[in-house]
GROMACS .gro file of C-alpha atoms in nm:
model
   66
    1MET     CA    1   9.764  10.490   9.024
    2ALA     CA    2   9.490  10.233   9.081
    3LYS     CA    3   9.526   9.984   9.363
    4ASP     CA    4   9.579   9.617   9.280
    5PHE     CA    5   9.295   9.477   9.491
    6THR     CA    6   9.375   9.116   9.409
    7ALA     CA    7   9.727   9.167   9.544
    8LEU     CA    8   9.590   9.340   9.854
    9MET     CA    9   9.348   9.055   9.924
   10ASN     CA   10   9.630   8.803   9.881
   11GLN     CA   11   9.839   9.004  10.127
   12LEU     CA   12   9.549   8.988  10.375
   13LYS     CA   13   9.519   8.613  10.322
   14ASP     CA   14   9.895   8.564  10.367
   15GLN     CA   15   9.891   8.783  10.682
   16GLU     CA   16  10.123   9.039  10.522
   17LEU     CA   17   9.857   9.308  10.582
   18ASP     CA   18   9.606   9.345  10.864
   19GLU     CA   19   9.362   9.555  10.661
   20PHE     CA   20   9.321   9.788  10.365
   21GLU     CA   21   9.087  10.073  10.280
   22VAL     CA   22   8.856  10.111   9.981
   23THR     CA   23   8.704  10.451   9.899
   24PRO     CA   24   8.367  10.491   9.730
   25GLU     CA   25   8.544  10.588   9.407
   26GLU     CA   26   8.753  10.268   9.416
   27PHE     CA   27   8.465  10.037   9.500
   28PRO     CA   28   8.367   9.937   9.142
   29ALA     CA   29   8.725   9.819   9.071
   30PHE     CA   30   8.741   9.647   9.411
   31GLN     CA   31   8.408   9.469   9.353
   32LYS     CA   32   8.530   9.322   9.025
   33ALA     CA   33   8.848   9.185   9.189
   34PHE     CA   34   8.651   9.070   9.495
   35MET     CA   35   8.405   8.863   9.290
   36ALA     CA   36   8.696   8.684   9.118
   37PHE     CA   37   8.885   8.619   9.446
   38GLU     CA   38   8.879   8.250   9.538
   39THR     CA   39   8.839   8.296   9.915
   40ARG     CA   40   8.623   8.610   9.903
   41LYS     CA   41   8.390   8.478  10.175
   42ARG     CA   42   8.676   8.533  10.421
   43VAL     CA   43   8.734   8.895  10.315
   44ILE     CA   44   8.524   9.097  10.558
   45GLY     CA   45   8.439   9.462  10.506
   46GLN     CA   46   8.330   9.720  10.760
   47ALA     CA   47   8.171  10.049  10.656
   48HIS     CA   48   8.286  10.377  10.805
   49LYS     CA   49   8.174  10.740  10.775
   50GLY     CA   50   8.206  10.896  10.434
   51GLY     CA   51   8.157  10.566  10.250
   52LYS     CA   52   8.505  10.438  10.337
   53LEU     CA   53   8.532  10.059  10.374
   54ILE     CA   54   8.797   9.872  10.570
   55TYR     CA   55   8.862   9.512  10.467
   56ARG     CA   56   9.020   9.240  10.680
   57TYR     CA   57   9.069   8.867  10.633
   58ASP     CA   58   8.893   8.612  10.857
   59ASP     CA   59   9.134   8.321  10.887
   60GLY     CA   60   8.890   8.120  11.096
   61GLY     CA   61   9.084   8.184  11.415
   62LYS     CA   62   9.402   8.010  11.297
   63LYS     CA   63   9.732   8.128  11.434
   64ASP     CA   64  10.073   8.114  11.267
   65GLY     CA   65  10.204   7.759  11.254
   66GLU     CA   66   9.866   7.590  11.286
   0.00000   0.00000   0.00000
C-alpha cells in the first residue's frame, strides 16, 4: 500500500510524528505531494545511504504552547 505523504507531512507539522522515511522507489509520489504541500519549505529532508531520505518538520524553534 502506498504511503499518504500529505498525511505524513501534516502529522510532522502537527508534531504527531518526529520524522518519516522515503525510499527511492517512493520518491516520485512523495515529490508530487511535497510540491502541493502549503508549508513545504519547512519540510526538511536528509539523505542517507542507499538513497533513503528522512524528512522532519522545521517549526522555527517553537515549542508547544507558544
